XYZ file of C-alpha atoms in Angstrom:
713
model
C -69.881 -0.960 43.169
C -69.757 -1.540 39.379
C -73.467 -0.782 38.694
C -73.114 2.476 40.623
C -70.022 3.403 38.637
C -71.820 2.670 35.341
C -74.775 4.831 36.361
C -72.474 7.662 37.428
C -70.686 7.534 34.069
C -73.992 7.878 32.239
C -74.966 10.793 34.461
C -71.595 12.389 33.775
C -72.262 12.426 30.021
C -75.779 13.793 30.545
C -74.512 16.511 32.885
C -71.910 17.568 30.336
C -74.518 18.207 27.665
C -76.840 20.015 30.069
C -74.028 22.223 31.377
C -73.014 23.285 27.866
C -76.614 24.024 26.889
C -77.191 26.268 29.894
C -73.869 28.035 29.459
C -74.642 28.799 25.822
C -77.746 30.676 27.008
C -75.821 32.439 29.786
C -73.421 33.917 27.235
C -76.205 36.104 25.842
C -77.477 37.378 29.166
C -75.914 40.361 30.936
C -73.754 39.239 33.841
C -74.854 40.964 37.050
C -72.330 41.922 39.677
C -72.624 42.873 43.317
C -70.575 44.500 46.045
C -70.411 42.175 49.060
C -70.862 43.526 52.560
C -67.283 42.489 53.356
C -65.888 44.653 50.536
C -66.319 48.136 49.112
C -65.605 47.062 45.528
C -67.605 44.811 43.169
C -66.428 41.238 42.725
C -63.878 40.799 39.954
C -64.744 38.768 36.889
C -62.130 36.353 35.601
C -61.412 38.515 32.552
C -60.790 41.561 34.768
C -57.886 39.934 36.597
C -54.345 40.907 35.640
C -51.226 38.797 35.501
C -47.575 39.647 36.076
C -45.265 39.061 33.127
C -44.623 35.334 32.909
C -42.644 33.100 30.562
C -38.994 33.478 29.539
C -36.905 35.402 28.966
C -38.361 38.120 31.148
C -37.042 40.993 33.224
C -37.984 41.580 36.829
C -36.853 43.632 39.827
C -34.527 41.894 42.265
C -31.875 42.672 44.881
C -28.095 42.604 45.120
C -27.356 40.399 48.163
C -24.287 42.389 49.155
C -25.817 45.854 48.701
C -28.785 44.846 50.844
C -26.645 43.429 53.638
C -24.464 46.552 53.687
C -27.544 48.790 53.907
C -29.080 46.618 56.621
C -25.917 46.813 58.725
C -25.933 50.613 58.447
C -29.556 50.737 59.604
C -28.935 48.378 62.522
C -25.864 50.360 63.602
C -27.840 53.613 63.530
C -25.746 55.090 60.732
C -28.849 55.617 58.561
C -32.585 55.637 59.321
C -34.773 52.670 58.382
C -37.082 54.963 56.382
C -34.644 54.763 53.465
C -36.311 51.392 52.815
C -39.619 53.225 52.324
C -38.327 56.214 50.386
C -35.548 54.669 48.284
C -34.968 51.550 46.181
C -32.230 50.130 48.391
C -30.090 47.470 46.718
C -32.495 47.007 43.820
C -31.192 45.758 40.482
C -32.752 44.229 37.378
C -32.754 40.470 36.895
C -33.276 38.324 33.838
C -35.189 35.054 34.148
C -33.988 32.859 31.312
C -34.161 29.311 30.018
C -30.986 27.213 29.713
C -30.476 23.700 28.410
C -28.759 21.203 30.706
C -27.065 18.525 28.542
C -26.564 16.224 31.561
C -30.287 15.900 32.296
C -31.555 16.650 28.794
C -34.006 19.187 30.268
C -34.365 22.920 29.864
C -33.885 24.725 33.180
C -34.934 28.183 34.381
C -32.342 30.495 35.934
C -32.236 33.979 37.411
C -29.286 36.107 36.294
C -28.499 39.544 37.698
C -25.542 41.881 37.850
C -24.719 44.631 40.328
C -22.434 47.424 39.051
C -20.560 47.274 42.377
C -20.569 43.596 43.394
C -20.739 41.810 40.076
C -22.796 38.891 38.792
C -25.155 36.560 40.682
C -27.173 33.628 39.374
C -29.427 30.983 40.836
C -31.569 28.057 39.749
C -35.342 28.604 39.561
C -36.448 25.247 38.115
C -34.804 22.043 36.897
C -37.667 21.562 34.428
C -38.819 24.521 32.347
C -41.841 22.547 31.111
C -43.056 22.113 34.688
C -42.773 25.826 35.423
C -44.461 26.694 32.110
C -47.364 24.404 33.078
C -47.666 26.054 36.496
C -47.556 29.603 35.122
C -50.128 28.765 32.419
C -52.607 27.678 35.139
C -52.315 30.966 37.076
C -55.823 32.546 37.190
C -54.653 36.138 37.744
C -54.128 38.489 40.651
C -56.663 38.951 43.395
C -58.143 42.418 44.064
C -55.819 45.366 44.640
C -54.995 45.984 48.288
C -56.775 49.141 49.486
C -57.937 50.889 52.675
C -54.617 49.687 54.034
C -52.302 52.704 54.292
C -51.501 51.973 57.935
C -50.809 48.278 57.322
C -48.940 48.209 54.006
C -46.405 51.041 53.859
C -43.009 49.508 53.210
C -41.787 51.100 50.007
C -41.175 48.708 47.137
C -41.623 45.800 49.586
C -45.294 46.698 50.171
C -48.026 44.151 49.492
C -50.048 45.549 46.572
C -52.455 42.780 45.603
C -54.846 40.440 47.344
C -56.480 40.157 50.721
C -53.994 37.804 52.356
C -54.421 34.187 53.343
C -52.373 33.419 56.453
C -51.595 36.274 58.841
C -48.384 35.227 60.607
C -47.556 36.674 64.025
C -44.263 35.932 65.755
C -45.064 35.865 69.464
C -41.395 35.614 70.462
C -37.927 35.149 68.998
C -37.018 32.770 71.815
C -36.775 29.100 70.881
C -36.103 25.804 72.661
C -34.005 24.445 69.779
C -30.898 25.536 67.856
C -31.617 24.509 64.255
C -29.318 25.125 61.326
C -30.590 26.594 59.053
C -32.993 28.947 60.848
C -34.471 31.782 58.812
C -34.915 33.957 61.889
C -31.602 33.087 63.589
C -33.422 32.234 66.818
C -31.430 32.431 70.084
C -28.482 33.995 68.255
C -29.245 37.711 67.865
C -28.322 38.629 71.445
C -31.680 40.099 72.475
C -35.279 39.077 73.100
C -38.123 40.365 70.950
C -41.423 39.232 72.442
C -44.875 40.686 71.851
C -47.045 41.734 74.765
C -50.666 40.580 74.785
C -51.757 44.143 74.015
C -49.520 44.195 70.932
C -50.889 40.856 69.748
C -54.451 42.124 70.121
C -53.643 45.343 68.262
C -52.168 43.414 65.317
C -55.235 41.153 65.143
C -57.604 44.129 65.461
C -55.841 46.008 62.653
C -55.931 43.019 60.329
C -59.675 42.576 60.671
C -60.628 46.260 60.719
C -60.196 47.140 57.030
C -62.213 46.371 53.927
C -62.121 43.970 52.246
C -62.773 42.192 55.556
C -60.518 39.214 55.146
C -61.107 35.682 56.332
C -57.464 34.938 56.824
C -56.068 32.126 58.876
C -53.944 33.317 61.784
C -50.696 31.500 62.414
C -48.763 32.138 65.622
C -45.091 31.549 65.051
C -41.688 32.451 66.457
C -39.037 31.421 67.556
C -41.136 28.832 69.279
C -44.563 30.380 69.976
C -45.397 27.927 72.768
C -42.750 29.675 74.894
C -44.782 32.890 74.934
C -46.675 33.480 78.197
C -49.563 34.783 76.047
C -49.845 31.729 73.777
C -53.274 30.506 74.940
C -54.780 33.968 75.291
C -53.587 34.974 71.799
C -55.365 31.927 70.318
C -58.499 32.650 72.315
C -58.632 36.298 71.230
C -58.181 35.434 67.537
C -61.150 33.043 67.697
C -63.255 35.652 69.485
C -62.614 38.116 66.647
C -63.972 35.648 64.094
C -60.945 33.962 62.556
C -62.100 30.370 62.088
C -58.658 28.906 61.461
C -56.074 29.600 64.144
C -52.773 27.830 63.634
C -49.456 27.394 65.373
C -46.088 26.772 63.689
C -44.094 24.680 66.142
C -41.335 22.143 66.650
C -43.807 20.184 68.779
C -41.720 19.826 71.943
C -44.205 21.387 74.368
C -47.102 19.502 72.756
C -45.190 16.225 73.010
C -44.309 16.741 76.664
C -47.839 17.389 77.906
C -51.347 16.278 76.974
C -52.635 18.998 79.251
C -50.835 21.630 77.164
C -52.550 20.232 74.040
C -55.935 20.253 75.749
C -55.582 23.893 76.809
C -54.560 24.921 73.292
C -57.536 23.104 71.771
C -59.951 24.631 74.285
C -58.553 28.089 73.501
C -59.421 27.492 69.845
C -56.299 26.101 68.163
C -57.428 24.325 65.000
C -54.193 23.432 63.175
C -50.588 22.803 64.124
C -47.931 23.283 61.457
C -45.469 20.725 62.784
C -41.804 20.903 61.794
C -41.194 17.435 60.387
C -37.987 16.692 58.486
C -38.413 12.981 57.872
C -38.984 9.497 59.250
C -36.611 8.281 61.954
C -34.257 10.080 64.296
C -31.419 10.000 61.764
C -33.532 11.982 59.290
C -33.987 14.642 61.982
C -30.439 14.530 63.382
C -29.390 17.843 61.793
C -31.760 19.546 64.261
C -29.426 18.395 67.081
C -32.085 16.789 69.300
C -31.382 13.134 70.071
C -34.954 11.805 69.983
C -36.638 14.401 67.780
C -38.632 11.897 65.705
C -40.087 10.437 68.899
C -41.032 14.001 69.844
C -42.926 14.393 66.554
C -44.823 11.120 67.015
C -45.811 11.959 70.571
C -46.889 15.484 69.537
C -49.120 14.079 66.766
C -50.711 11.578 69.166
C -51.375 14.210 71.837
C -52.667 16.862 69.440
C -55.013 14.530 67.592
C -56.417 13.265 70.884
C -57.046 16.889 71.915
C -58.898 17.645 68.652
C -56.197 19.630 66.839
C -55.403 18.848 63.192
C -51.807 18.365 62.025
C -49.954 19.728 58.999
C -46.507 18.224 58.426
C -43.996 20.919 57.427
C -40.866 19.569 55.757
C -37.858 21.740 54.918
C -36.222 20.316 51.803
C -32.492 20.804 51.276
C -30.934 19.110 48.264
C -28.555 16.398 49.459
C -29.732 16.688 53.069
C -33.479 16.049 53.379
C -34.793 15.634 49.819
C -34.627 11.831 50.154
C -37.430 12.121 52.716
C -40.131 13.104 50.213
C -41.314 9.507 49.778
C -41.023 8.448 53.456
C -43.046 11.474 54.606
C -45.770 10.896 52.003
C -45.870 7.186 52.914
C -46.238 8.165 56.576
C -49.251 10.343 55.708
C -50.779 7.624 53.515
C -50.350 5.103 56.344
C -52.047 7.429 58.855
C -54.971 8.985 56.932
C -57.072 9.537 60.053
C -54.456 11.846 61.559
C -52.587 13.530 58.697
C -54.419 15.495 55.976
C -51.852 18.033 54.796
C -48.149 18.049 53.936
C -46.348 21.326 53.294
C -42.973 20.770 51.685
C -40.848 23.924 51.895
C -37.700 24.177 49.756
C -34.943 25.799 51.781
C -34.548 29.575 51.870
C -30.922 30.550 52.412
C -31.391 33.303 54.938
C -30.912 33.908 58.655
C -27.995 31.725 59.752
C -27.479 30.625 56.157
C -27.381 34.032 54.476
C -23.573 33.928 54.176
C -23.636 30.574 52.402
C -20.914 29.884 49.843
C -21.915 29.838 46.178
C -20.779 26.220 45.910
C -22.994 24.954 48.738
C -25.926 27.134 47.692
C -26.028 25.700 44.166
C -25.451 22.186 45.498
C -28.251 22.422 48.065
C -30.732 24.528 46.090
C -34.093 22.778 45.900
C -36.991 24.097 43.821
C -40.684 23.327 43.347
C -39.808 21.441 40.174
C -37.480 19.214 42.217
C -40.454 18.400 44.453
C -42.789 17.476 41.596
C -40.192 15.161 40.068
C -39.257 13.634 43.439
C -42.890 12.764 44.175
C -43.104 10.965 40.844
C -39.716 9.247 41.084
C -39.749 8.381 44.806
C -43.454 7.632 45.319
C -44.568 6.714 41.809
C -47.627 8.999 41.740
C -48.586 12.165 39.804
C -47.204 13.626 36.583
C -45.321 16.938 37.035
C -46.902 18.655 34.018
C -50.419 17.262 34.529
C -51.217 16.826 38.213
C -49.612 19.887 39.824
C -51.165 23.348 39.968
C -50.238 26.723 41.417
C -51.755 27.228 44.861
C -53.320 30.383 43.433
C -56.002 28.279 41.687
C -57.586 28.298 45.144
C -58.608 31.884 44.398
C -60.914 30.562 41.634
C -62.622 28.379 44.232
C -62.755 31.332 46.646
C -64.453 33.516 44.019
C -67.177 30.904 43.535
C -67.594 30.566 47.322
C -67.979 34.358 47.636
C -70.756 34.239 45.036
C -72.472 31.256 46.643
C -72.402 32.778 50.137
C -74.002 35.926 48.764
C -73.593 39.669 49.338
C -74.602 39.499 53.015
C -71.558 37.430 54.079
C -69.534 39.112 56.814
C -66.171 37.813 55.546
C -64.693 37.157 52.128
C -63.710 33.533 51.594
C -60.086 32.556 52.208
C -58.149 33.220 48.981
C -54.634 32.110 48.026
C -53.826 34.457 45.144
C -50.035 34.278 45.317
C -47.587 34.358 42.393
C -47.457 30.992 40.569
C -43.756 30.590 41.437
C -44.530 30.830 45.174
C -46.462 27.636 45.717
C -47.765 24.510 44.018
C -49.937 21.624 45.066
C -51.549 18.339 44.188
C -53.909 16.054 46.077
C -54.562 12.385 46.795
C -57.901 10.922 47.863
C -57.464 8.233 50.536
C -59.999 5.776 51.896
C -59.463 5.968 55.668
C -60.810 2.452 56.117
C -58.939 0.534 53.398
C -56.090 3.053 52.793
C -56.682 2.810 49.045
C -55.464 6.022 47.435
C -55.784 7.678 44.015
C -54.359 11.054 42.917
C -57.318 13.424 42.488
C -56.303 14.621 38.973
C -56.620 11.019 37.769
C -60.401 10.953 38.285
C -61.291 14.664 38.137
C -60.519 16.880 35.144
C -59.168 19.718 37.311
C -58.301 22.238 34.530
C -61.798 21.986 33.020
C -63.425 22.118 36.451
C -61.603 25.388 37.170
C -62.710 26.841 33.818
C -66.292 25.850 34.559
C -66.049 27.453 37.976
C -64.847 30.725 36.451
C -67.732 30.683 33.978
C -70.285 30.028 36.744
C -68.875 32.826 38.892
C -68.738 35.269 35.987
C -72.402 34.543 35.199
C -73.349 35.651 38.740
C -76.760 33.951 38.773
C -77.287 33.643 42.513
C -76.720 30.974 45.114
C -79.227 28.273 44.150
C -78.655 28.340 40.395
C -74.863 28.652 40.758
C -74.788 25.684 43.145
C -76.825 23.639 40.651
C -74.381 24.518 37.858
C -71.480 23.607 40.121
C -72.992 20.195 40.764
C -73.309 19.673 36.995
C -69.681 20.656 36.515
C -68.478 18.269 39.222
C -70.477 15.483 37.627
C -69.268 16.082 34.070
C -65.603 16.343 35.137
C -65.716 13.206 37.308
C -64.573 9.806 35.985
C -66.073 7.150 38.316
C -64.047 4.351 36.707
C -60.768 5.886 37.885
C -61.841 6.951 41.376
C -61.232 4.862 44.533
C -63.375 1.735 44.810
C -65.876 3.007 47.369
C -65.813 6.651 46.268
C -69.074 7.865 44.718
C -70.499 11.019 43.197
C -72.250 11.627 46.518
C -68.837 11.479 48.242
C -67.466 14.040 45.785
C -70.290 16.546 46.227
C -70.228 16.171 50.021
C -66.462 16.692 50.084
C -66.789 19.876 48.037
C -69.686 21.157 50.131
C -67.899 20.378 53.388
C -64.962 22.572 52.329
C -67.020 25.564 51.163
C -70.116 25.308 53.374
C -72.517 26.210 50.535
C -75.547 24.024 51.260
C -75.770 24.897 54.944
C -75.562 21.225 55.946
C -73.968 20.631 59.350
C -70.643 18.834 58.897
C -69.390 20.092 62.260
C -68.744 23.749 63.045
C -65.310 25.308 62.594
C -66.221 28.564 64.350
C -64.789 29.829 67.596
C -67.512 28.161 69.638
C -67.027 24.709 68.095
C -67.336 21.736 70.421
C -65.685 18.356 70.681
C -68.769 16.937 68.975
C -68.150 19.248 66.008
C -64.571 17.987 65.744
C -65.613 14.352 65.835
C -68.382 14.965 63.300
C -65.903 16.385 60.782
C -63.534 13.478 61.398
C -66.224 10.868 60.635
C -65.801 11.590 56.929
C -64.519 8.365 55.327
C -62.381 10.236 52.810
C -59.111 12.035 53.443
C -58.320 14.690 50.844
C -54.544 14.655 51.399
C -53.150 17.911 50.044
C -49.462 17.860 49.118
C -48.161 21.398 48.801
C -44.856 23.030 48.022
C -44.257 26.551 49.396
C -41.031 28.167 48.234
C -39.928 31.232 50.162
C -37.384 33.529 48.547
C -33.901 34.554 49.608
C -31.561 37.302 48.424
C -30.226 35.150 45.589
C -33.555 34.582 43.799
C -35.587 37.549 45.054
C -38.400 38.755 42.789
C -40.495 41.821 43.688
C -43.349 40.536 41.479
C -43.741 37.764 44.044
C -43.410 40.001 47.104
C -46.150 42.395 46.016
C -48.632 39.496 45.721
C -47.778 37.853 49.052
C -50.597 35.944 50.771
C -48.646 35.330 54.005
C -48.219 38.769 55.563
C -46.339 39.100 58.816
C -48.275 41.089 61.398
C -45.808 43.326 63.252
C -45.621 46.520 65.296
C -44.837 48.283 61.989
C -47.701 46.894 59.908
C -48.139 43.818 57.714
C -45.084 42.846 55.680
C -44.655 40.180 53.010
C -43.214 36.929 54.380
C -40.198 37.139 52.060
C -39.613 40.862 52.575
C -39.698 40.240 56.330
C -37.453 37.181 56.563
C -35.215 37.842 53.547
C -35.213 40.787 51.155
C -34.066 43.977 52.803
C -34.407 42.338 56.203
C -37.418 43.942 57.863
C -37.301 41.290 60.610
C -33.851 42.342 61.780
C -34.845 46.006 61.764
C -38.230 45.706 63.487
C -36.941 43.347 66.161
C -34.061 45.751 66.840
C -36.523 48.667 67.040
C -38.860 46.854 69.443
C -36.559 44.529 71.382
C -37.457 43.902 75.007
C -34.052 43.258 76.567
C -30.683 41.653 76.051
C -30.698 37.893 76.478
C -28.640 38.203 79.663
C -31.044 40.710 81.174
C -34.058 38.661 80.127
C -32.657 35.502 81.727
C -31.888 37.431 84.910
C -35.452 38.754 85.157
C -37.454 35.811 83.768
C -35.188 32.796 84.104
C -33.636 30.727 81.315
C -35.902 28.512 79.232
C -34.786 25.011 78.255
C -32.869 24.625 74.995
C -32.507 21.192 73.398
C -29.303 21.002 71.374
C -26.050 19.058 70.949
C -27.902 15.729 70.873
C -29.871 16.253 74.083
C -33.042 14.172 74.422
C -36.474 15.510 75.329
C -38.036 13.683 78.269
C -41.307 12.186 77.035
C -44.163 10.273 78.667
C -43.749 6.521 78.391
C -46.828 5.628 76.342
C -47.380 3.469 73.220
C -47.902 4.987 69.778
C -50.897 4.219 67.559
C -49.258 5.738 64.482
C -48.069 3.472 61.682
C -44.380 3.948 60.910
C -42.569 2.132 58.113
C -39.747 0.298 59.969
C -37.345 0.501 57.015
C -37.828 4.263 56.724
C -37.380 4.723 60.471
C -34.215 2.585 60.682
C -32.462 4.018 57.639
C -29.200 5.856 58.278
C -28.157 8.137 55.466
C -24.526 8.004 54.341
C -22.607 11.169 55.094
C -19.496 12.560 53.429
C -17.724 14.240 56.330
C -15.686 16.310 53.900
C -18.785 17.974 52.430
C -20.386 20.600 54.732
C -24.161 20.372 54.981
C -24.950 23.368 57.197
C -23.632 26.842 57.921
C -22.131 25.619 61.193
C -20.311 22.748 59.458
C -19.159 25.102 56.727
C -17.718 27.487 59.294
C -15.887 24.709 61.131
C -14.455 23.380 57.872
C -13.244 26.834 56.840
C -11.615 27.297 60.232
C -9.923 23.911 59.869
C -8.655 24.797 56.386
C -7.354 28.115 57.669
C -5.425 26.425 60.464
C -3.960 23.806 58.152
C -3.280 25.847 55.002
C -2.475 29.244 56.491
C -1.144 28.563 59.981
C 0.328 25.137 59.168
C -1.266 23.482 62.205
C -2.347 19.852 61.857
C -5.538 18.511 63.405
C -5.134 17.769 67.114
C -2.046 19.979 67.467
C -1.833 23.060 69.677
C 0.775 25.642 68.806
C 1.524 29.272 69.593
C 1.248 31.357 66.429
C 2.362 34.940 65.956
C -0.674 37.038 65.101
C 1.393 39.201 62.809
C 2.263 36.168 60.679
C -1.394 35.091 60.577
C -2.452 38.577 59.543
C 0.148 38.695 56.774
C -0.905 35.271 55.486
C -4.527 36.310 55.395
C -3.694 39.550 53.625
C -1.820 37.586 50.948
C -4.980 35.573 50.236
C -3.629 32.280 51.554
C -7.060 30.997 52.440
C -8.955 33.981 53.868
C -11.692 34.736 51.355
C -14.487 37.114 52.292
C -17.944 35.633 51.954
C -16.992 31.986 52.363
C -17.025 31.716 56.120
C -13.287 32.204 56.721
C -12.526 34.687 59.484
C -8.915 35.907 59.640
C -7.367 35.872 63.120
C -7.375 39.454 64.374
C -4.014 41.110 64.851
C -3.083 42.257 68.341
C -1.443 45.551 69.272
C 2.004 44.090 68.654
C 3.392 41.475 66.245
C 4.838 39.730 69.269
C 1.371 38.859 70.578
C 0.549 35.177 70.243
C -2.560 33.014 70.209
C -2.954 29.392 71.213
C -5.110 27.524 68.698
C -6.854 24.605 70.418
C -7.782 21.735 68.131
C -8.425 19.009 70.660
C -11.566 16.914 70.318
C -14.693 18.787 71.378
C -13.302 22.266 70.768
C -14.846 22.492 67.271
C -11.754 24.422 66.240
C -12.667 27.659 68.003
C -9.579 29.783 68.795
C -8.955 30.264 72.505
C -6.898 33.361 73.362
C -4.175 32.892 75.917
């Protein structure tokens, strides 16, 4: 391979000079622009894009957690109408994003500070490394086009999406789930009612999303609850592909896919292209907080079945500091060891919402995990990438999308998929893996990514047409490629083919991804020797770090009966999920079970029955066998926190030792709580309610298995 590498290096130098010469001429020629068929506005040039205020200190619009929750409760109770969220600035306060020095780590950190005139001060960590966040924000290419022609879809007051064309349209098919996770941002199985879309509602949401200009080539992700429980799961996938969406996804815990190859086959035949698989780590211990006894075995079986059916897998890892953050390296190793089956990892720092919205300040700050944590953990645990060199905001994908729009020309029916989110929303890096030898090299080590992106902007701004722009892009790839640092068998031809395969510029057949794709198309795309493993971090907001500058640029809108709503505004923020599900609920859980039967729920350590078949996946035995030490005195989840607070209340307030059952006068318990002897609002402690007479008593059961729940007697 050495002679080839030497020749490629010489070509790289030649291409650099040629590129600069051509660009110097382009500077003096007027840059043409065009309005694509999929839009009603001309394409933006790079210098026309705007940026939100970045850097520190800066002021932004945020929310008071307590004001928002109070307003939400009034809406849900019917005391006020939900339209106050459209017509008023409910719970909104100013926040300062500032830099602080941490003497323990020696790093500057980034914090959000805000103060409500009613509820006081709140603060939360935004980054453990200010230099990392400065690097990410400096790479942000600017906002995508303004949202327009969208009055019926985006009408949610200050929570409205204002910029961009979206990237992943998320549709919750049902709020039912077959697990009981903690945390759960949607509080599945716990709200007391069922909210499940009919097939007609699913079709209407998909029709609305594709009906406006700019006509958006978004991915469609069916979610929940657990979307595989919906009776319309297969038909929803099929309809999305018929409309023209070429990437239909499913966010799932994998149970139904693991139980049945036939289920996987039907999903693939309907048009399912990707599965976003909940994946918290390697080994059953790493997944034990999900309360399913053999959950890791479920994940392995789901991956095997889905890959066999032709569906691609994205591992989705929720990262909680002190709970799952030690799994960064094991999960990446698992992907590196299985390059033919895993091509994408989405690490998602925890969002304290849903069941975890009432988290204590102490646990929130202890468990807070940021994108900067992820970048440093990848370096420290895996030994690859530099946080301030090899990571980029996901929004740099919009630069690639702009070039693809130019290359595909004005007659294209859809705009290319664009990820123009706020730089604090998501970051990513990539590793190139040889599927045959498993040799891997981080992409930024052999490609000058920042310069490549600048070149791409210049080519797009010049607007010279498909053939000439593609030629210039090939020159840019060549001049920014270092063959001496690339994987052994990786060549310039491999690089150009990889780029072309992603954007479909040359027209070469790499295997169709359209709705009518065949099994042959799937296998053709999989024959590529190189796995471009993308490692992403997506950080969804909660009430403690909420920033409206992020919400208004959301690329993951939720498609609902009330329009498309930012992911964070829907699941956190003012709580549009709670309100819309209440408005459009189908039935109480009891009524639903009576009419439709009760679906299986795997919890309290229950195992999922799986087919007895061998695995072909490579699993590091040390990672799989590792049992993490646990401090039983430190609560890790909302459920554990609640049980601990109840235990403290019994011991400190009622004077009852563990394992003891005693009759306690409710009047005395009420008086103790009123005196502040352990009952503190907001920390999970619930005072025992007083009865009609001080003589009423309650038996507090603390025997094993009761979990400390009071049992009236």
